[in-house]
Every structure is written in C-alpha cells, then in structure tokens.
Coordinates of C-alpha atoms and ligand atoms in Angstrom, one line a residue:
X30 CA 12.3 3.0 42.8
X31 CA 10.8 2.8 39.3
X32 CA 12.5 4.1 36.2
X33 CA 10.2 7.0 36.2
X34 CA 11.0 7.9 39.8
X35 CA 14.7 7.5 39.2
X36 CA 14.5 9.8 36.2
X37 CA 12.4 12.5 37.9
X38 CA 14.8 12.5 40.9
X39 CA 17.5 13.3 38.5
X40 CA 16.1 16.2 36.5
X41 CA 18.7 18.5 37.9
X42 CA 21.2 16.4 36.0
X43 CA 22.1 17.5 32.5
X44 CA 19.6 16.7 29.7
X45 CA 20.5 14.5 26.8
X46 CA 21.7 17.4 24.7
X47 CA 23.8 18.9 27.5
X48 CA 25.3 15.5 28.4
X49 CA 25.9 14.5 24.9
X50 CA 24.0 11.3 25.2
X51 CA 21.3 9.8 23.0
X52 CA 17.8 11.3 23.6
X53 CA 15.3 8.6 24.8
X54 CA 12.5 8.9 22.2
X55 CA 9.1 7.3 22.5
X56 CA 7.1 6.9 19.3
X57 CA 3.4 6.1 19.7
X58 CA 2.1 3.9 17.0
X59 CA 3.7 1.4 14.6
X60 CA 1.8 2.3 11.5
X61 CA 3.2 3.9 8.4
X62 CA 4.3 7.1 10.2
X63 CA 5.9 5.2 13.2
X64 CA 7.8 3.0 10.8
X65 CA 9.1 6.1 8.8
X66 CA 10.1 7.8 12.1
X67 CA 12.2 4.9 13.3
X68 CA 13.9 4.4 10.0
X69 CA 14.8 8.0 9.4
X70 CA 15.7 8.7 13.1
X71 CA 18.0 5.7 13.1
X72 CA 19.7 6.9 9.9
X73 CA 20.1 10.4 11.4
X74 CA 21.9 8.8 14.4
X75 CA 19.1 8.8 16.9
X76 CA 19.0 5.2 18.1
X77 CA 17.4 5.1 21.6
X78 CA 13.9 4.6 20.2
X79 CA 10.9 2.7 21.7
X80 CA 7.7 2.3 19.8
X81 CA 4.4 1.7 21.6
X82 CA 1.8 -0.1 19.7
X83 CA -1.6 -0.9 21.1
X84 CA -2.1 -3.9 18.8
X85 CA 0.0 -7.0 18.1
X86 CA 1.3 -6.1 14.7
X87 CA 2.7 -3.1 12.8
X88 CA 0.8 -1.6 9.9
X89 CA -1.7 0.8 11.4
X90 CA -4.7 1.4 9.2
X91 CA -3.6 -1.4 6.9
X92 CA -3.7 -3.8 9.8
X93 CA -6.9 -2.5 11.2
X94 CA -9.0 -2.4 8.0
X95 CA -9.6 -5.8 6.5
X96 CA -12.9 -5.3 4.7
X97 CA -13.4 -6.9 1.3
X98 CA -12.1 -4.8 -1.6
X99 CA -9.7 -2.9 0.7
X100 CA -7.2 -1.1 -1.5
X101 CA -5.3 2.2 -1.8
X102 CA -6.3 4.7 -4.5
X103 CA -2.9 6.3 -4.4
X104 CA -0.5 4.6 -6.9
X105 CA 1.6 1.9 -5.3
X106 CA 4.9 3.1 -6.7
X107 CA 4.3 6.4 -4.9
X108 CA 2.5 5.0 -1.8
X109 CA 5.8 3.6 -0.8
X110 CA 8.6 4.7 1.6
X111 CA 11.1 6.7 -0.4
X112 CA 13.8 4.6 1.3
X113 CA 12.2 1.3 0.5
X114 CA 10.8 1.5 -3.0
X115 CA 9.5 -1.8 -4.1
X116 CA 10.0 -3.1 -7.7
X117 CA 7.5 -5.9 -7.5
X118 CA 4.2 -4.3 -6.5
X119 CA 1.6 -6.6 -8.1
X120 CA -0.8 -3.8 -9.0
X121 CA -0.8 -0.1 -9.9
X122 CA -3.1 0.5 -7.0
X123 CA -2.3 -1.9 -4.2
X124 CA -4.8 -4.1 -2.3
X125 CA -4.8 -3.9 1.5
X126 CA -3.0 -7.2 2.2
X127 CA -0.2 -6.3 -0.1
X128 CA 0.4 -3.0 1.6
X129 CA 0.2 -4.7 5.1
X130 CA 2.8 -7.2 3.9
X131 CA 5.0 -4.4 2.7
X132 CA 4.6 -2.5 6.0
X133 CA 5.7 -5.6 7.9
X134 CA 8.6 -6.4 5.6
X135 CA 9.9 -2.8 5.8
X136 CA 9.5 -2.8 9.6
X137 CA 11.5 -6.1 9.8
X138 CA 14.2 -5.2 7.2
X139 CA 14.9 -1.8 8.8
X140 CA 15.0 -2.9 12.4
X141 CA 11.7 -1.3 13.4
X142 CA 9.9 -4.4 14.7
X143 CA 12.4 -5.2 17.4
X144 CA 11.9 -1.8 18.9
X145 CA 8.1 -2.1 19.2
X146 CA 6.4 -2.9 22.5
X147 CA 3.3 -4.6 21.1
X148 CA -0.1 -4.8 22.9
X149 CA 0.9 -1.7 24.9
X150 CA -1.5 1.2 24.6
X151 CA -0.3 4.5 25.9
X152 CA -2.9 6.1 28.1
X153 CA -1.1 9.2 29.5
X154 CA 1.7 11.5 28.6
X155 CA 2.6 14.1 31.2
X156 CA 5.2 16.8 30.7
X157 CA 7.6 16.9 33.6
X158 CA 10.0 19.5 32.4
X159 CA 12.1 18.8 30.4
X160 CA 10.9 15.2 29.9
X161 CA 7.7 13.3 29.3
X162 CA 6.3 10.7 31.6
X163 CA 4.6 8.0 29.6
X164 CA 2.0 5.7 31.2
X165 CA 0.7 2.6 29.6
X166 CA -2.7 0.9 30.0
X167 CA -0.9 -1.8 32.0
X168 CA 0.2 0.9 34.5
X169 CA 3.9 1.0 33.5
X170 CA 5.6 4.4 33.7
X171 CA 8.7 5.4 31.7
X172 CA 10.4 8.8 31.2
X173 CA 11.4 10.0 27.7
X174 CA 13.2 13.1 26.5
X175 CA 11.1 13.3 23.3
X176 CA 7.7 11.9 22.3
X177 CA 6.5 11.5 18.7
X178 CA 2.9 10.8 18.2
X179 CA 2.4 8.6 15.1
X180 CA -1.1 7.5 15.9
X181 CA -2.8 8.2 12.5
X182 CA -5.8 10.2 11.6
X183 CA -8.7 7.9 10.8
X184 CA -8.6 5.3 13.6
X185 CA -11.6 5.8 15.7
X186 CA -14.7 4.5 14.0
X187 CA -17.8 6.6 14.0
X188 CA -21.0 4.7 14.7
X189 CA -24.1 6.5 13.4
X190 CA -26.6 7.8 15.9
X191 CA -29.6 6.0 14.4
X192 CA -32.6 5.0 16.5
X193 CA -32.7 1.2 17.1
X194 CA -29.3 0.4 15.8
X195 CA -28.6 -2.0 18.7
X196 CA -31.9 -3.9 18.0
X197 CA -30.8 -5.2 14.6
X198 CA -31.2 -9.0 14.7
X199 CA -28.6 -9.9 12.1
X200 CA -24.8 -9.2 12.1
X201 CA -23.9 -5.5 12.2
X202 CA -20.4 -4.1 12.2
X203 CA -18.3 -1.1 11.3
X204 CA -16.2 -1.3 8.1
X205 CA -13.1 -1.0 10.2
X206 CA -14.1 -3.9 12.5
X207 CA -15.0 -6.3 9.7
X208 CA -16.5 -9.6 11.1
X209 CA -14.9 -12.3 8.9
X210 CA -17.0 -14.9 10.6
X211 CA -20.0 -13.6 8.7
X212 CA -20.4 -15.1 5.3
X213 CA -22.1 -12.6 3.0
X214 CA -22.8 -15.2 0.3
X215 CA -26.5 -15.3 -0.6
X216 CA -27.3 -12.8 2.1
X217 CA -29.3 -9.6 2.0
X218 CA -26.7 -7.0 2.8
X219 CA -27.2 -3.3 3.7
X220 CA -24.4 -0.7 3.9
X221 CA -24.8 2.7 5.3
X222 CA -22.5 5.3 3.8
X223 CA -21.1 6.0 0.3
X224 CA -17.6 7.2 1.0
X225 CA -14.3 5.6 -0.3
X226 CA -14.7 2.6 2.0
X227 CA -18.3 1.8 1.1
X228 CA -17.5 2.1 -2.7
X229 CA -14.7 -0.4 -2.4
X230 CA -16.9 -2.8 -0.3
X231 CA -19.9 -2.6 -2.6
X232 CA -17.6 -3.1 -5.7
X233 CA -16.1 -6.2 -4.1
X234 CA -19.1 -8.0 -2.6
X235 CA -22.2 -7.2 -4.7
X236 CA -21.7 -10.2 -7.0
X237 CA -21.8 -12.6 -4.0
X238 CA -24.9 -11.3 -2.1
X239 CA -28.5 -12.0 -2.9
X240 CA -29.5 -8.3 -2.3
X241 CA -27.4 -5.2 -1.9
X242 CA -28.9 -2.1 -0.3
X243 CA -26.8 1.0 -0.3
X244 CA -28.1 3.7 2.0
X245 CA -26.8 7.0 0.5
X246 CA -27.2 10.3 2.4
X247 CA -25.1 12.3 -0.1
X248 CA -23.8 11.2 -3.5
X249 CA -20.0 11.5 -3.8
X250 CA -17.9 12.4 -6.8
X251 CA -16.4 9.3 -8.3
X252 CA -13.5 9.1 -10.7
X253 CA -12.6 5.8 -12.4
X254 CA -9.5 4.0 -11.0
X255 CA -7.1 3.0 -13.8
X256 CA -6.1 -0.3 -12.1
X257 CA -3.8 -2.7 -13.7
X258 CA -1.7 -5.7 -12.8
X259 CA 2.0 -5.1 -13.4
X260 CA 3.8 -7.7 -15.6
X261 CA 6.6 -9.7 -14.0
X262 CA 8.8 -8.5 -16.8
X263 CA 8.2 -4.8 -16.1
X264 CA 8.8 -5.4 -12.4
X265 CA 12.0 -7.3 -13.1
X266 CA 13.2 -4.4 -15.2
X267 CA 12.5 -2.0 -12.3
X268 CA 14.4 -4.3 -9.9
X269 CA 17.4 -4.2 -12.2
X270 CA 17.3 -0.4 -12.6
X271 CA 16.2 1.1 -9.4
X272 CA 16.7 4.7 -10.8
X273 CA 13.5 3.9 -12.9
X274 CA 11.6 3.4 -9.6
X275 CA 12.8 6.9 -8.5
X276 CA 11.7 8.5 -11.7
X277 CA 8.2 6.8 -11.4
X278 CA 7.9 7.9 -7.8
X279 CA 8.6 11.5 -8.8
X280 CA 6.3 11.2 -11.8
X281 CA 3.3 10.3 -9.6
X282 CA 4.2 12.9 -7.1
X283 CA 4.2 15.6 -9.8
X284 CA 1.0 14.2 -11.4
X285 CA -1.0 14.3 -8.1
X286 CA 0.3 17.7 -7.1
X287 CA -0.4 19.3 -10.5
X288 CA -3.9 17.8 -10.9
X289 CA -5.7 16.7 -7.8
X290 CA -4.0 18.9 -5.2
X291 CA -4.2 21.9 -7.6
X292 CA -7.9 21.3 -8.0
X293 CA -8.6 21.5 -4.3
X294 CA -6.7 24.7 -3.6
X295 CA -8.0 26.9 -6.3
X296 CA -7.0 25.8 -9.8
X297 CA -10.4 26.1 -11.5
X298 CA -9.2 24.5 -14.8
X299 CA -8.1 21.3 -12.9
X300 CA -11.3 21.4 -10.9
X301 CA -13.4 21.5 -14.1
X302 CA -11.3 18.7 -15.6
X303 CA -11.9 16.5 -12.5
X304 CA -15.6 17.2 -12.7
X305 CA -15.7 16.2 -16.3
X306 CA -13.8 12.9 -15.6
X307 CA -16.3 12.0 -12.9
X308 CA -19.4 13.0 -15.0
X309 CA -18.2 11.0 -18.0
X310 CA -17.5 8.0 -15.7
X311 CA -21.1 8.3 -14.4
X312 CA -22.6 8.6 -17.9
X313 CA -20.5 5.7 -19.2
X314 CA -21.3 3.4 -16.3
X315 CA -24.9 4.1 -15.4
X316 CA -27.4 3.9 -18.4
X317 CA -30.5 4.3 -16.2
X318 CA -31.2 8.1 -16.0
X319 CA -33.1 7.8 -12.7
X320 CA -30.2 6.0 -11.0
X321 CA -27.7 8.4 -12.6
X322 CA -29.7 11.4 -11.2
X323 CA -29.5 9.9 -7.8
X324 CA -25.8 9.5 -8.1
X325 CA -25.1 13.0 -9.3
X326 CA -23.7 15.3 -6.6
X327 CA -25.0 18.8 -6.3
X328 CA -21.8 20.3 -4.9
X329 CA -18.4 20.8 -6.4
X330 CA -16.0 17.9 -7.1
X331 CA -13.1 17.7 -4.6
X332 CA -15.2 19.4 -1.9
X333 CA -15.4 16.0 -0.1
X334 CA -12.6 13.5 -0.4
X335 CA -12.8 12.3 -4.1
X336 CA -13.4 8.6 -4.6
X337 CA -11.4 6.6 -7.1
X338 CA -13.3 3.4 -7.9
X339 CA -14.2 1.7 -11.1
X340 CA -16.5 -1.1 -9.9
X341 CA -19.0 0.8 -7.7
X342 CA -21.3 2.1 -10.5
X343 CA -21.3 -1.3 -12.3
X344 CA -22.2 -3.0 -9.0
X345 CA -25.1 -0.6 -8.4
X346 CA -26.5 -1.3 -11.9
X347 CA -27.1 -4.9 -11.1
X348 CA -30.7 -5.9 -10.7
X349 CA -30.2 -7.1 -7.1
X350 CA -28.6 -3.8 -6.1
X351 CA -30.7 -1.0 -4.7
X352 CA -29.5 2.6 -4.1
X353 CA -31.7 3.9 -1.3
X354 CA -31.7 7.7 -1.1
X355 CA -34.6 8.2 1.3
X356 CA -33.3 9.1 4.7
X357 CA -33.0 6.5 7.4
X358 CA -35.8 6.7 10.0
X359 CA -34.7 3.9 12.3
X360 CA -33.2 0.4 12.5
X361 CA -35.3 -2.5 13.5
X362 CA -34.6 -6.1 14.2
X363 CA -35.5 -7.0 10.5
X364 CA -33.7 -4.2 8.8
X365 CA -33.6 -0.5 8.0
X366 CA -36.8 1.6 7.9
X367 CA -36.6 4.7 5.7
X368 CA -38.6 7.9 6.2
X369 CA -41.0 6.9 3.4
X370 CA -42.1 4.1 5.8
X371 CA -40.5 1.3 3.8
X372 CA -38.6 -1.5 5.7
X373 CA -35.5 -2.8 3.8
X374 CA -35.1 -6.3 5.2
X375 CA -31.5 -7.3 5.8
X376 CA -29.4 -10.2 7.2
X377 CA -26.2 -8.1 7.5
X378 CA -25.7 -4.4 8.1
X379 CA -22.3 -2.8 7.4
X380 CA -21.6 0.7 8.8
X381 CA -19.3 2.4 6.4
X382 CA -19.8 5.6 8.3
X383 CA -16.3 6.9 8.6
X384 CA -14.0 8.0 11.5
X385 CA -13.6 10.6 14.1
X386 CA -11.0 12.7 12.3
X387 CA -10.5 15.1 15.2
X388 CA -9.1 12.4 17.4
X389 CA -5.4 12.3 16.4
X390 CA -3.6 11.1 19.5
X391 CA -6.7 11.4 21.7
X392 CA -8.1 9.7 23.8
X393 CA -4.5 9.4 25.2
X394 CA -4.4 12.1 27.8
X395 CA -1.6 14.5 27.0
X396 CA -0.8 17.1 29.7
X397 CA 1.7 19.8 28.8
X398 CA 3.2 22.8 30.6
X399 CA 1.2 24.2 33.5
X400 CA -1.2 21.2 33.4
X401 CA -2.6 22.1 30.0
X402 CA -4.8 19.2 28.7
X403 CA -4.4 18.7 24.9
X404 CA -8.0 17.7 24.5
X405 CA -9.2 20.9 26.2
X406 CA -6.8 23.0 24.3
X407 CA -8.1 21.5 21.0
X408 CA -11.7 21.5 22.1
X409 CA -12.9 19.4 19.1
X410 CA -10.9 21.6 16.6
X411 CA -7.3 20.4 16.7
X412 CA -4.7 22.6 15.2
X413 CA -0.9 22.5 15.4
X414 CA 2.1 24.6 14.4
X415 CA 3.1 23.4 10.9
X416 CA 1.0 20.3 11.7
X417 CA 3.7 18.9 13.9
X418 CA 4.0 20.8 17.2
X419 CA 2.0 22.6 19.9
X420 CA 2.9 25.6 22.1
X421 CA 3.0 24.5 25.7
X422 CA 3.9 21.0 24.8
X423 CA 7.7 21.0 24.5
X424 CA 9.6 18.1 23.0
X425 CA 6.3 16.7 21.7
X426 CA 5.9 16.1 18.0
X427 CA 3.1 14.8 15.8
X428 CA 3.2 13.0 12.5
X429 CA 0.0 13.3 10.4
X430 CA -1.2 15.7 13.1
X431 CA -3.8 18.5 12.6
X432 CA -3.8 19.9 9.0
X433 CA -1.2 17.2 8.2
X434 CA -3.0 15.5 5.3
X435 CA -1.7 17.9 2.7
X436 CA -3.9 18.1 -0.4
X437 CA -4.4 14.4 -1.0
X438 CA -0.7 13.6 -1.3
X439 CA 0.6 10.2 -0.4
X440 CA 0.5 10.3 3.4
X441 CA 3.7 8.3 3.5
X442 CA 5.5 11.1 1.7
X443 CA 4.1 13.7 4.2
X444 CA 5.2 11.7 7.2
X445 CA 8.7 11.4 5.8
X446 CA 9.0 15.1 5.4
X447 CA 7.7 15.7 8.9
X448 CA 10.2 13.3 10.3
X449 CA 12.9 15.3 8.5
X450 CA 11.6 18.4 10.2
X451 CA 11.7 16.8 13.6
X452 CA 15.2 15.6 13.0
X453 CA 16.2 19.2 12.3
X454 CA 14.8 20.2 15.6
X455 CA 16.7 17.4 17.5
X456 CA 19.9 18.4 15.7
X457 CA 19.4 22.0 16.8
X458 CA 18.8 20.8 20.4
X459 CA 21.9 18.8 20.2
X460 CA 24.1 21.6 18.7
X461 CA 22.8 24.3 21.1
X462 CA 22.6 22.0 24.1
X463 CA 19.0 22.9 24.6
X464 CA 16.7 21.3 27.3
X465 CA 13.5 21.8 25.4
X466 CA 11.9 23.2 22.3
X467 CA 8.3 24.3 21.6
X468 CA 6.7 26.7 19.1
X469 CA 5.8 30.1 20.5
X470 CA 2.1 30.9 20.9
X471 CA 2.7 33.9 18.6
X472 CA 4.1 31.8 15.8
X473 CA 1.3 29.2 16.3
X474 CA -1.4 32.0 16.1
X475 CA 0.2 33.6 13.1
X476 CA 0.5 30.3 11.2
X477 CA -3.0 29.2 12.0
X478 CA -4.7 32.6 11.4
X479 CA -3.1 32.6 7.9
X480 CA -4.3 29.1 7.4
X481 CA -7.8 30.0 8.5
X482 CA -8.0 32.8 6.0
X483 CA -6.5 30.8 3.1
X484 CA -8.7 27.8 3.6
X485 CA -11.9 29.8 3.1
X486 CA -11.2 30.0 -0.7
X487 CA -10.6 26.2 -1.1
X488 CA -13.3 23.9 -2.6
X489 CA -13.4 22.2 0.8
X490 CA -15.3 25.3 2.0
X491 CA -16.7 26.9 -1.2
X492 CA -17.7 23.7 -2.8
X493 CA -21.1 23.5 -0.9
X494 CA -20.7 20.2 0.9
X495 CA -20.2 18.8 4.4
X496 CA -17.3 16.4 5.0
X497 CA -15.2 14.8 7.6
X498 CA -12.5 17.4 6.9
X499 CA -14.6 20.0 8.7
X500 CA -14.3 20.1 12.4
X501 CA -15.9 21.9 15.3
X502 CA -14.4 25.2 14.1
X503 CA -16.6 25.0 11.0
X504 CA -13.5 24.9 8.8
X505 CA -11.6 22.0 7.3
X506 CA -8.6 20.5 9.2
X507 CA -6.5 20.6 6.1
X508 CA -3.5 22.4 4.6
X509 CA -4.9 25.2 2.3
X510 CA -1.8 25.9 0.2
X511 CA 0.0 24.0 -2.6
X512 CA 1.7 20.9 -1.2
X513 CA 5.1 22.1 -2.4
X514 CA 4.9 25.0 0.1
X515 CA 4.5 22.5 2.9
X516 CA 7.5 20.5 1.8
X517 CA 9.5 23.8 1.8
X518 CA 8.2 24.5 5.3
X519 CA 9.4 21.1 6.4
X520 CA 12.9 21.5 4.9
X521 CA 13.5 25.1 6.0
X522 CA 12.6 25.2 9.7
X523 CA 12.2 28.6 11.1
X524 CA 13.8 28.3 14.5
X525 CA 12.7 31.9 15.4
X526 CA 9.2 30.4 15.7
X527 CA 10.3 28.3 18.6
X528 CA 11.2 28.8 22.2
X529 CA 14.7 27.3 22.4
X530 CA 15.0 26.6 26.1
X531 CA 18.5 26.3 27.6
Ligands
NAP25 P1 -16.4 8.8 5.0 O1 -15.7 9.3 3.7 O2 -16.4 9.7 6.1 O3 -17.8 8.4 4.5 C1 -18.8 8.1 5.5 C2 -20.1 7.8 4.8 O4 -21.1 7.5 5.8 C3 -20.6 9.1 4.1 O5 -21.2 8.7 2.9 C4 -21.6 9.7 5.0 O6 -22.6 10.4 4.4 C5 -22.2 8.4 5.6 N1 -22.8 8.6 6.9 C6 -22.2 8.9 8.1 N2 -23.1 8.9 9.1 C7 -24.3 8.6 8.5 C8 -25.6 8.5 9.1 N3 -25.8 8.8 10.4 N4 -26.6 8.2 8.2 C9 -26.3 8.0 6.9 N5 -25.1 8.1 6.3 C10 -24.1 8.4 7.2 O7 -15.7 7.4 5.5 P2 -14.9 6.3 4.7 O8 -15.6 5.9 3.5 O9 -14.6 5.3 5.7 O10 -13.6 7.1 4.3 C11 -12.9 7.9 5.2 C12 -11.6 8.3 4.6 O11 -10.7 7.2 4.6 C13 -11.7 8.7 3.1 O12 -12.2 10.0 2.9 C14 -10.2 8.5 2.7 O13 -9.5 9.7 3.1 C15 -9.8 7.3 3.5 N6 -9.9 6.1 2.7 C16 -9.0 6.0 1.7 C17 -9.0 4.9 0.9 C18 -8.0 4.9 -0.2 O14 -8.1 4.1 -1.1 N7 -6.9 5.6 -0.1 C19 -10.0 4.0 1.1 C20 -10.9 4.1 2.1 C21 -10.8 5.2 2.9 P3 -22.4 11.9 4.0 O15 -21.5 11.9 2.8 O16 -23.7 12.5 3.8 O17 -21.7 12.6 5.2

C-alpha cells in the first residue's frame, strides 16, 4: 500500500485540524515565493513542509535566467526578504548572480533547502476531499492537507511564431535558455524583442559583438536606472545598525508606491512625471533624431511594463548597432529577412520574446471539486480570489497567482503578505477544527467583477498599447487599485467570503 492509498483509506479519520496534528503542506516551487512560504510558515508553527522543485537548485527566475546583463530594476534593499535584510548588497540594483546567491543563502540559513525535493516536477494535483493527491513526473504519489503553488509567473518562454525560425543556421536561443557555449565576441548578433530583458542584454553585450541588430516591433518607455556600487563603509554601517536597513526598506516601498504604482492606477501627475523622465532620458542619450523618433513610443508611459535601463540607448548609438523597425518577414539560414526585403545576416539569434504570463501553475494538471480542471476553468484568462485562492479548489493556495503582481511592487514583498494571509486561513482552520476552506463563488465573482470594472481606467488599458499583462479576457491580469489596499486585504481576511467546511 502506498502512502497515498493509506491516506485515502483513512479519510474518515479526523483531519489535521480536528486531530490537532500538523497539516502536511506541499509547496510547489523553490523560488522566491517558495522560500518565503517555508520561512514564514515555520515561524508560524507549521513545520510539516515539503517543497517540490523541478530543478536542481533553489532560486526560481534567478536560477533560470542567466543572460548577460541580468539584473533587477527593483532596488536591492527592497528586493529582499523582510526577515533577511542584507547589509552588504554590492549594488543599489542587484545583478542576477548576486540575487541567486542571496536566494541560496537564505534558503540554507532558514532551513528551506533541506525540505526541498529537487529534480521533482509535480505533474498532477487532484483534490480528494479534504486532501490533495500530488503526483510527480517520476510517478510518486503523496497526500497533502494543503497545497501552496509558488511556481512564479514568467517561467514558460514564448517562442515567436515566425516563418523559418527553425531553419536558422547559427545559434538561436531564448533569453531564458541562454546558451553559454556560444561566444558572442566578434559575432553578428540579432535580438528579437525590446522588453526589459532585451534592453539588459543589448546594454551588456553590444561592446563585444561585431554587429548588433535589434528587431523592434514596438518601442518601449525607458527610464534611466540610477545604478551605483555601495561602499564597504556604508554597508558596514548598515550591518552595525540593522534598524537603518528597515528604514531604507520602508523608504523604497513608499517611493515605489507613491510614484510608479500611483502612475499606473490613475495618478496623472505621476504619469506625466514618468513620461518626462523617459523623454529626457531619450533626448539626452540619443542625439540622432531619426533613431530617436524610432525609439519614441506612441502610447502612454506605464501602459506596458516600464523599463529601467541606462545602457540600452548608448549601446544603440554605436555605429555597429542597428535598430531594425521594419517587421520581420521570415527567418532564413543566414539571418532575418524583414518586410522591406532586406536580409540581416547573423551568426547568433537571441529571442527575447517574453513569457506566457497566463501559465501560473499550469501545465501541472490541477483537478478540484467535482473534477473541475483548473486550466479549463481559467480558459486562458486566469483569475483568483484576492490572487490567492479559487472556488472549487479547497485547501489550495497560490503565491503570485492571477492578479498577484501588484502595481510593480517588489514581488518578494507581495509573496510575503500573501503567505501571511494563508497563515491566517490555516490558523482559522485550526481554531475552528475545519476540514477544508475555499472562497465562495459569490465572493470570487464580486471581487473579480469589481476588479474588471476598476482595471478599465488604468493606463494598462487606456494607455493604447498591447502588453503581456493582457490575457485572453482582453484585460490585464493585474491588481487595479493602490497596492496599500492589497496589503490591507491580505492582513484583514474576510472569512465570510469563504466556505468554512466542518
Ligand atoms: P516582454 O516584456 O514580454 O518583451 C518581449 C518583447 O518581444 C517585446 O518587445 C515584444 O514586442 C517582442 N516580441 C514578442 N514576440 C515577437 C514577435 N513575434 N516578433 C517581434 N517581436 C516580438 O519580455 P521580457 O523582456 O522578457 O520581460 C518580461 C517581464 O519580465 C518584464 O516585463 C518584467 O516584468 C520582467 N523582467 C524584469 C526585469 C527586472 O529587472 N526586474 C528584467 C527582465 C524582465 P511588443 O512590445 O511589440 O509586444
């Protein structure tokens, strides 16, 4: 008899909350959210935790992305776990390897790593009231009282549907699958896409290549990134007085909420200010009026995800860099042919074409009450109740789930608040000896209808652009209100919105 069989045979036995035992909790993903979940759950007294990680290391997006120039445009002192502030960040905006090292260090220091089953992808989750049966790619089955999805948002690369892509004779790879065996030095390099990823890559590699061809479909708004290296003396001071780190953490939080987040959800003054910063940056960096015109967006700033990058424009101004704005007709063995008939000959082609943002926990098959299939329920437009739960999927929680990325806050902060919310739910299950908990359909509909109405007046919709925020519903998969409201939601759970099952 397997553990799963044994467990299902005993469903008549009291549940964890009724028996007063620890709930068995499975966490899917050992990235930033998974790490936050383990640390906070442990602290709250929930200690039967197993993390499933498809890869061989923790770190999530910071493990998966290794492209040159990889960095985070959220300030380091805020892009940190609140329970593990780090005095010695080397830079104001961290580079990918530093963040990956930090993720690994926190996971080790807080006892997360030892709870992780590495190289173990979860393929199926099936609700067998009141537990979940979890199946791995290796065919193992386990039963859990609670499942927390911490699978991240942008993890499934999107490959462009361009005729002839597979015929390219040189090296071609997606930005998230960087091929480090390919030396770019002296090569003719092409890059498709001009989002945050592309700008970081172009800024980092253009000096090394013989030709850089950037294929732009839409110009993006670019703000400069005030990068700087921290002095050892300053970092030592922060190590000595940790309260200073807390003040700085709060400072960045307030700064981002009051400027960037405000601009996206309707503060026109802030929006105009962001526009001016970007236009000034463009004017200061690009003297050639023709190139400048090509780089000037015709939609509102903050409509797409804003880019923060100081070395992209200077890279494009170099004589061996070419911004190609003609549409791509096809890809051929020698390079990229644009609609004007020109062949741009290349040795290497980088696809910085983004991710499938509607994936969340998919393609893991998640089957809830009455056989409901999460993929079918979502149908390409995932939504959730307060970004963390789904009606019909009891005892199943999501971190950074649908509408979770709240107004360009630090995703780490959002995950932490969401874990606090889940802990409130577990505490309630424990105190009321509940068997299961799930949002009601009515509460879900009310919340999502309000969201649908509110989002229509944000720049993500009114700004006149297309972006990865917008899903099959035609609306952005984002939180439309001020981030502070979301934090209030997370810290004042409305239990009346839930079916509290005895
Ligand atoms: P992205 O923002 O989705 O950009 C993809 C780019 O590829 C866009 O310029 C898009 O053009 C272009 N593209 C896609 N398909 C194409 C096609 N068939 N033909 C031509 N062009 C095509 O992807 P990303 O740059 O990887 O960034 C994704 C997100 O990751 C960011 O928005 C951000 O949230 C996050 N990120 C954050 C950081 C950070 O520092 N925090 C760094 C990197 C990424 P259109 O604009 O015309 O659609």
